[in-house]
Structure formats: structure tokens, C-alpha cells
Coordinates of C-alpha atoms in Angstrom, one line a residue:
M1 CA -78.5 81.3 93.6
L2 CA -78.7 81.5 89.9
T3 CA -75.8 79.9 88.0
Q4 CA -73.9 81.5 85.2
T5 CA -75.0 79.7 82.1
P6 CA -75.0 80.7 78.4
T7 CA -78.2 82.6 77.6
S8 CA -78.2 81.2 74.0
D9 CA -75.9 80.5 71.2
P10 CA -74.6 83.8 69.7
V11 CA -75.9 84.9 66.4
A12 CA -74.2 82.7 63.7
S13 CA -70.9 84.1 62.6
P14 CA -70.0 84.1 58.9
F15 CA -66.4 83.5 59.9
L16 CA -67.1 80.1 61.6
T17 CA -67.6 76.8 59.9
D18 CA -69.5 73.8 61.3
D19 CA -66.2 72.4 62.5
H20 CA -65.6 75.6 64.5
L21 CA -69.1 75.3 66.1
E22 CA -68.3 71.7 67.2
I23 CA -65.1 72.9 68.8
R24 CA -67.0 75.7 70.5
Q25 CA -69.5 73.3 72.0
M26 CA -66.7 71.0 73.2
V27 CA -64.8 73.8 74.9
R28 CA -68.0 75.3 76.2
D29 CA -69.0 72.0 77.9
F30 CA -65.5 71.7 79.4
A31 CA -65.5 75.3 80.6
L32 CA -68.9 74.9 82.3
S33 CA -68.2 71.6 83.9
E34 CA -64.5 71.9 84.8
V35 CA -63.5 75.6 84.8
A36 CA -66.5 77.5 86.1
P37 CA -66.8 75.7 89.5
L38 CA -63.2 76.8 90.3
A39 CA -63.3 80.4 89.1
A40 CA -64.4 82.1 92.4
E41 CA -61.9 80.2 94.4
L42 CA -59.0 81.0 92.1
D43 CA -59.9 84.6 92.3
E44 CA -60.4 84.7 96.1
K45 CA -57.3 82.7 97.0
K46 CA -55.1 84.1 94.1
R47 CA -54.6 80.5 93.1
F48 CA -53.2 79.3 89.8
P49 CA -55.4 76.9 87.9
S50 CA -53.0 74.0 88.3
E51 CA -55.5 71.2 88.1
T52 CA -57.1 72.7 85.0
I53 CA -53.9 72.9 82.9
P54 CA -53.4 69.1 82.5
K55 CA -57.0 68.7 81.5
L56 CA -56.7 71.4 78.9
A57 CA -53.5 69.7 77.6
E58 CA -55.3 66.4 77.4
L59 CA -57.9 67.9 75.2
G60 CA -55.2 69.5 73.0
L61 CA -56.3 73.0 73.9
L62 CA -52.8 74.3 74.7
G63 CA -51.5 74.0 71.2
V64 CA -54.5 74.7 69.0
P65 CA -53.0 76.8 66.2
W66 CA -49.7 75.0 65.9
P67 CA -48.9 72.3 63.3
E68 CA -49.3 68.6 64.3
E69 CA -45.7 68.0 63.4
F70 CA -44.8 70.2 66.3
G71 CA -47.3 68.6 68.7
G72 CA -50.1 71.0 68.1
A73 CA -53.7 70.4 67.1
G74 CA -53.2 71.7 63.6
L75 CA -56.2 73.9 63.7
D76 CA -56.6 77.6 62.8
Y77 CA -56.6 80.9 64.7
R78 CA -60.3 81.0 64.7
A79 CA -60.4 77.7 66.7
Y80 CA -57.8 79.2 69.1
T81 CA -59.9 82.3 69.4
I82 CA -62.9 80.2 70.3
V83 CA -60.9 78.5 73.1
V84 CA -59.9 81.7 74.7
E85 CA -63.4 83.2 74.4
E86 CA -65.2 80.2 75.9
L87 CA -62.7 79.8 78.8
S88 CA -62.8 83.5 79.6
R89 CA -66.6 83.4 79.5
V90 CA -66.5 81.6 82.9
C91 CA -63.0 82.4 84.2
G92 CA -60.8 85.2 83.1
T93 CA -57.8 83.7 85.0
T94 CA -57.9 80.5 82.9
G95 CA -58.5 82.4 79.7
I96 CA -55.4 84.6 80.1
T97 CA -53.3 81.7 81.3
V98 CA -54.0 79.9 78.0
A99 CA -53.7 83.0 75.9
A100 CA -50.3 84.0 77.4
H101 CA -49.0 80.5 76.9
T102 CA -50.2 80.1 73.3
S103 CA -49.9 83.4 71.5
L104 CA -47.1 85.0 73.6
G105 CA -45.2 82.1 75.1
T106 CA -45.2 79.8 72.1
G107 CA -45.9 82.1 69.2
P108 CA -42.5 83.8 69.0
I109 CA -40.7 80.5 69.0
M110 CA -42.9 79.0 66.3
N111 CA -42.9 82.2 64.1
F112 CA -39.4 83.5 64.5
G113 CA -37.3 80.6 65.8
T114 CA -35.1 78.3 63.8
E115 CA -36.1 74.8 62.9
E116 CA -33.9 73.5 65.7
Q117 CA -35.5 75.9 68.2
R118 CA -39.0 74.9 67.2
R119 CA -38.1 71.2 67.6
R120 CA -36.6 71.9 70.9
W121 CA -39.4 73.9 72.6
V122 CA -42.6 73.9 70.7
P123 CA -43.7 70.2 71.0
S124 CA -43.7 70.3 74.9
L125 CA -45.5 73.6 74.9
A126 CA -48.1 72.7 72.3
Q127 CA -48.8 69.4 74.1
G128 CA -49.1 71.2 77.4
E129 CA -46.2 69.4 79.1
H130 CA -44.7 72.8 79.7
L131 CA -46.1 76.3 80.0
G132 CA -44.7 79.3 78.2
A133 CA -44.5 83.0 79.0
F134 CA -43.5 86.3 77.5
A135 CA -41.6 89.1 79.1
L136 CA -41.5 92.5 77.4
T137 CA -42.5 95.2 80.0
E138 CA -39.9 96.7 82.3
P139 CA -40.2 99.3 85.1
G140 CA -39.2 102.0 82.6
A141 CA -40.6 100.4 79.4
G142 CA -44.3 99.8 79.2
S143 CA -46.2 101.2 76.1
D144 CA -42.8 102.6 75.0
A145 CA -41.2 99.2 74.6
K146 CA -38.2 100.5 72.7
M147 CA -36.9 101.8 76.0
T148 CA -35.8 98.3 77.0
R149 CA -32.9 98.3 79.4
V150 CA -32.4 94.6 80.1
T151 CA -29.1 93.7 78.5
A152 CA -27.7 90.5 76.9
I153 CA -24.0 90.8 76.3
Q154 CA -22.2 88.1 74.5
D155 CA -19.4 86.4 76.4
G156 CA -17.9 83.5 74.4
D157 CA -20.6 81.0 73.6
E158 CA -23.1 82.6 76.0
F159 CA -25.1 85.7 76.6
V160 CA -25.0 87.3 80.0
V161 CA -28.3 88.8 80.9
N162 CA -28.9 91.6 83.5
G163 CA -32.0 93.6 84.3
T164 CA -35.6 93.4 85.3
K165 CA -38.8 92.5 83.6
I166 CA -42.2 93.0 85.2
Y167 CA -45.8 91.7 84.7
C168 CA -44.8 88.4 83.3
T169 CA -47.9 86.3 83.0
N170 CA -47.5 82.6 84.0
G171 CA -44.3 83.7 85.7
T172 CA -43.0 80.9 87.9
H173 CA -45.2 78.2 86.2
A174 CA -43.6 78.8 82.8
N175 CA -40.8 76.4 81.8
S176 CA -39.7 78.7 79.0
I177 CA -39.9 82.5 78.8
V178 CA -39.3 84.5 75.7
F179 CA -38.0 88.0 76.4
T180 CA -36.3 91.0 74.8
A181 CA -32.9 92.5 75.7
R182 CA -30.5 95.0 74.3
T183 CA -27.4 93.4 72.7
G184 CA -25.8 96.8 72.2
G185 CA -26.4 100.4 71.3
E186 CA -28.2 103.1 73.2
V187 CA -31.5 102.8 75.0
G188 CA -34.2 103.7 72.5
D189 CA -32.5 102.1 69.5
T190 CA -34.8 99.3 68.4
S191 CA -32.2 97.9 66.0
Q192 CA -30.2 96.6 69.0
I193 CA -33.1 94.8 70.7
S194 CA -33.0 91.0 70.3
A195 CA -35.3 88.2 71.4
F196 CA -34.3 85.2 73.6
V197 CA -35.6 82.2 75.4
V198 CA -34.7 81.5 79.0
E199 CA -35.6 78.2 80.7
K200 CA -36.9 77.8 84.3
G201 CA -34.1 77.0 86.7
T202 CA -31.4 78.8 84.8
P203 CA -28.9 80.2 87.3
G204 CA -29.2 84.0 87.6
L205 CA -33.0 84.0 86.9
D206 CA -34.9 85.0 90.0
Y207 CA -38.6 85.7 90.5
G208 CA -40.2 88.6 92.3
V209 CA -43.3 88.5 94.5
L210 CA -46.7 87.5 93.1
E211 CA -48.4 90.8 92.0
D212 CA -51.5 91.5 94.1
K213 CA -53.9 92.5 91.3
L214 CA -57.4 94.0 90.9
G215 CA -58.5 91.2 88.8
L216 CA -57.3 87.9 87.1
R217 CA -56.1 87.2 90.6
G218 CA -55.3 83.5 89.9
S219 CA -53.0 84.4 87.0
D220 CA -49.4 84.2 88.1
T221 CA -48.0 87.7 87.3
R222 CA -44.3 88.1 88.3
E223 CA -41.3 90.2 88.2
L224 CA -38.3 88.6 86.6
V225 CA -34.8 89.5 87.8
F226 CA -31.8 88.6 85.7
K227 CA -28.5 88.7 87.6
D228 CA -25.6 87.6 85.4
C229 CA -27.9 85.0 84.0
R230 CA -26.0 83.0 81.3
I231 CA -27.9 81.5 78.4
P232 CA -26.5 79.8 75.3
L233 CA -26.1 81.6 72.0
A234 CA -28.6 79.0 70.7
N235 CA -31.3 80.6 72.8
K236 CA -31.4 83.8 70.7
L237 CA -34.6 83.9 68.6
G238 CA -34.1 85.0 65.1
E239 CA -31.5 87.5 63.9
E240 CA -29.8 89.7 66.3
G241 CA -31.5 93.1 66.5
Q242 CA -34.8 91.8 65.2
G243 CA -36.4 91.2 68.6
F244 CA -38.3 94.4 68.7
K245 CA -40.0 93.8 65.4
A246 CA -40.7 90.1 66.3
F247 CA -42.3 91.1 69.5
M248 CA -44.5 93.8 67.9
K249 CA -45.7 91.2 65.4
T250 CA -46.4 88.8 68.3
L251 CA -48.5 91.5 70.0
E252 CA -50.5 92.0 66.8
A253 CA -51.6 88.4 66.9
G254 CA -51.9 88.5 70.7
R255 CA -54.5 91.3 70.4
I256 CA -56.8 88.9 68.8
S257 CA -56.7 86.6 71.8
I258 CA -57.1 89.6 74.2
G259 CA -60.1 90.6 72.1
A260 CA -61.4 87.1 72.5
M261 CA -60.8 87.2 76.2
A262 CA -62.7 90.5 76.5
L263 CA -65.5 89.1 74.4
G264 CA -65.8 86.1 76.7
L265 CA -65.9 88.3 79.7
A266 CA -68.6 90.5 78.1
Q267 CA -70.7 87.5 77.2
G268 CA -70.2 86.1 80.7
A269 CA -71.6 89.3 82.2
L270 CA -74.6 89.0 80.0
D271 CA -75.0 85.4 80.9
C272 CA -75.0 86.4 84.6
A273 CA -77.4 89.3 84.4
L274 CA -80.1 88.1 82.0
P275 CA -81.3 85.1 84.1
Y276 CA -81.4 87.3 87.2
V277 CA -83.5 90.1 85.6
K278 CA -85.8 87.5 84.1
E279 CA -86.6 86.1 87.5
R280 CA -86.3 89.0 89.8
K281 CA -89.5 91.0 90.3
Q282 CA -90.0 94.6 91.6
F283 CA -93.1 96.6 91.6
G284 CA -95.0 93.5 90.6
K285 CA -93.2 92.8 87.4
R286 CA -89.9 91.3 86.1
L287 CA -86.9 93.6 86.0
L288 CA -86.6 92.6 82.3
D289 CA -90.0 94.0 81.6
M290 CA -88.9 97.5 82.9
Q291 CA -87.8 99.6 79.9
P292 CA -84.6 101.1 81.6
V293 CA -83.3 97.6 82.4
A294 CA -84.4 96.1 79.0
H295 CA -82.8 98.8 77.0
Q296 CA -79.5 98.6 78.8
L297 CA -79.3 94.8 78.2
A298 CA -80.4 95.3 74.6
D299 CA -77.5 97.7 74.1
V300 CA -75.0 95.2 75.7
A301 CA -76.3 92.3 73.6
M302 CA -75.8 94.4 70.4
E303 CA -72.3 95.5 71.4
V304 CA -71.2 92.0 72.3
Q305 CA -72.3 90.8 68.9
A306 CA -70.5 93.7 67.2
A307 CA -67.4 92.9 69.2
R308 CA -67.7 89.2 68.2
N309 CA -67.8 90.1 64.5
L310 CA -64.7 92.3 64.8
V311 CA -62.7 89.7 66.8
Y312 CA -63.5 86.8 64.5
E313 CA -63.0 88.8 61.4
S314 CA -59.4 89.5 62.6
A315 CA -58.9 85.8 63.3
W316 CA -60.3 84.9 59.8
R317 CA -58.0 87.5 58.2
K318 CA -55.1 85.9 59.9
D319 CA -56.1 82.5 58.8
Q320 CA -56.4 83.7 55.2
G321 CA -52.9 85.3 55.2
L322 CA -54.4 88.8 55.0
D323 CA -53.2 91.8 57.0
F324 CA -55.0 91.8 60.3
A325 CA -53.2 94.6 62.2
L326 CA -55.9 97.2 61.9
T327 CA -58.9 94.9 62.5
G328 CA -57.0 93.3 65.4
S329 CA -56.7 96.8 67.0
F330 CA -60.4 97.4 66.2
G331 CA -61.4 94.2 67.9
K332 CA -59.2 94.4 70.9
L333 CA -60.1 98.0 71.6
Y334 CA -63.8 97.6 71.1
A335 CA -64.2 94.2 72.8
S336 CA -62.3 95.4 75.9
E337 CA -64.4 98.5 76.3
V338 CA -67.6 96.5 75.7
A339 CA -66.5 94.0 78.4
M340 CA -66.2 96.9 80.9
R341 CA -69.6 98.3 79.9
A342 CA -71.2 94.8 80.0
A343 CA -69.9 94.2 83.5
H344 CA -71.0 97.7 84.6
V345 CA -74.5 97.2 83.2
G346 CA -74.7 93.7 84.7
I347 CA -73.9 95.0 88.2
Q348 CA -76.3 97.9 87.7
V349 CA -79.4 95.9 86.6
M350 CA -78.7 93.3 89.3
G351 CA -78.5 96.0 92.0
G352 CA -77.1 95.0 95.4
A353 CA -76.9 91.4 94.3
G354 CA -74.5 92.3 91.4
Y355 CA -72.3 94.1 93.9
T356 CA -71.8 91.0 96.0
R357 CA -69.4 88.1 95.4
E358 CA -72.4 85.8 95.3
Y359 CA -72.5 86.4 91.6
P360 CA -69.5 86.4 89.2
V361 CA -70.3 89.8 87.5
E362 CA -68.3 91.8 90.0
R363 CA -65.3 89.5 89.3
I364 CA -65.9 90.0 85.6
L365 CA -65.7 93.8 86.0
R366 CA -62.3 93.5 87.8
D367 CA -61.0 91.0 85.2
A368 CA -62.1 93.0 82.2
K369 CA -60.0 96.0 83.2
L370 CA -56.8 94.3 82.2
C371 CA -58.1 94.0 78.6
E372 CA -58.0 97.7 78.3
I373 CA -54.4 97.7 79.4
G374 CA -52.6 94.5 78.3
E375 CA -51.0 94.0 74.9
G376 CA -51.4 97.7 74.0
T377 CA -53.6 100.0 76.0
S378 CA -56.8 101.5 74.6
E379 CA -54.9 104.7 74.0
I380 CA -52.2 102.8 72.0
Q381 CA -54.9 101.1 69.9
R382 CA -56.4 104.4 69.0
M383 CA -52.9 105.7 68.0
I384 CA -52.5 102.6 65.7
I385 CA -56.0 103.2 64.2
A386 CA -55.3 106.9 63.7
R387 CA -52.0 106.2 62.0
N388 CA -53.8 103.9 59.6
L389 CA -56.4 106.5 58.8
D390 CA -53.6 109.0 58.1
R391 CA -51.9 106.6 55.7
H392 CA -54.9 105.0 54.0
G393 CA -58.0 107.1 54.7
T394 CA -61.3 105.7 55.8
R395 CA -62.2 103.3 53.0
P396 CA -61.5 99.6 53.6

């Protein structure tokens, strides 16, 4: 059986420094030696990567973009993007676990919390002692997040929370979960949506069953049920009524990591298919020497590199303090669709072998589909891009 190994280093990116390349090599080595051997089992058994998380924490990879004073590695968003890409290249479950913890579970506290809240929660999250999670989606509020129905009503020095969130990544493994709830007003009024943190073990917080998903099956995806769950006033993030805006900003940054995850999956599909078609012979010659196969892989390689440029430009813009909302949507949308095409082509050129679980490319196809849905579907990304065209035209 051929193993899934990097075909070669990608074309050098103008957005990465020598330090970034060193980080990439370190993460790549770890991913190949520690993560890849577990990937199939995590998928098959729907098992959370519990043994991998402490090792990632030891390497400082669970707090890459957060300041050292808060327990983080003090690196930039490009370094974090590298981490997600390289982990996802061999295991989508591990990639999304780290992405959800970092950009979604820790990001809102770091970016919108008070100094006291940052000191309280970020160090343990950044150092990997605890995992974080993010809960926005509800049964009646998916892409239309303003339809939040979970309520948080103040009662003395506490908020009483009631309602249900769904599709919470890291679910029961998270020690702290950031979520949105209505503090008043009518459903649909975003000015009455606030952000909160709830800690694991809080009375009134219950977990639903583990979702049985198409892909990313080792990722813990849970329903959260709040039943008269009381949390202190100090657990409200930012100003009351600013939660919707805070979460939309969080998703903008999160789209970079989903783009990185999709990019890693796409590269992983290429990593799997190319060695196979170089060795497999039919009609007396290698599959790679057959024009239909060669052209499909050439297109995938080109699209993967184009996706890489978009994703890393977005991360670079964020690091420079520039607006990255549009490029983030470009990268997330394009990379996720490239990941699906790369996996499809990988299976097609490998034929029957690609369709079996002997090779990871079928798992990549299942994992990649989430990238077209999570943190803003492809349809939502096109709406964002079209609105930008309406306002600013086509010139950069």
C-alpha cells in the first residue's frame, strides 16, 4: 500500500518568511509521524483525537496566534494558518478540532473580552490545558444567525439561559464554550443578541448525542441544551447587544482557518493520488503518462496553488491590519470547492482503489464537504462577494 506523503514542497509563497517555512516543516513532521497514523481509526470509530491534543499543546500549537503574556506562542495568523493546513493535510478531524478551538473557541474571548476575562480563560486555552468551543447555530438559525432564540435573562447577579444550540464542534471536550443568546427584544433583532461564556459542568448545561456525520467523524459535534442554566454576569463577553457583531467578526477570521483546512485536504488528495498514478500501469504505461489522467491532476495542482495564494493572502492581510473580509470569503469559497474537486479527481484517477478505504482519498472527499458548509456556506460567501462588488466594483 502506498502511503500518503507530501509530493513536494508547494510553490514558494510570497506571503511566507523563512520562519514560517521552519514552522511548516516542524508541523508537517509532527503531522506525518503522530497524526497521520491515527486518522483512519479516528474516522472509522468516530473517536476524538484525545492522545494528540496534549502533544499539540506541548508544541505550543493550540495558542499559536495569541500573545505570550496570555500563554500563547506569540506568532501571527499565517503561522496559525500553516498549522491548520498541515494537520488537515493528513487528518481533517484534527485540523477542525484545532481550528474550532483556536479561532472560534478562544478568539472571541481574546478579541472581545475584558482584560479580566482574557486573564481568566485565555492562558489555559492557549496552553492547551483546556479546549474551547463556539456555539452559534440553532435548529431555526443557521445561515440566518440573527434568528437566535436561545435567551439569557438577567436575574440578580446572574443570567438564566434557556434554549438549544446545535453542531457545536469540540462539544463535550470543551472546558469553555462561547455562545450567543438574546437578552431581550424580538427574534430577528440583532441589537439584542449578546455573547457569553459557559463552562463545562455548569448546572443546566446538558449535551445531546454525538452527531453521526458524513465526514470529520472523529470531531465531537454536539447539541447543547440550556435548561435554566445560570451563569454569572461576569461571563458576558463585551457590551450587551454586541454579540451578533462580535460573532460575525469571529467568523470572518474563522473563514481563513476553514480555507486552510480545505487547502490541506485538497493537498492531501493530491498527495494520495500522485504516487499511485506514477506507479500504477495500464495498457503498458503509467497512468500519469495518459493524457486524461495527467490533465486532471495538472488542473488540480494549479487550483490548489491558486487556493493557497488566496488563503495566505487573507492571513497576510490580517497580520498587516488590513481588511481581509473579502479575500477571506474568496479563499474560503475557492479552497473548499477545490478540495471537493481534488478529492473527486483523486478517486477518479485511482479508480477502484480510490473508492476503497485502503486509501485516504475517500475520507478526504467526505471531510471536505463540511468546508463548503461551515462558517458560511458557499452560497453565503457568494452573497458576501456580490455585495462587495455592488459597493466597490471589480477593481481591487
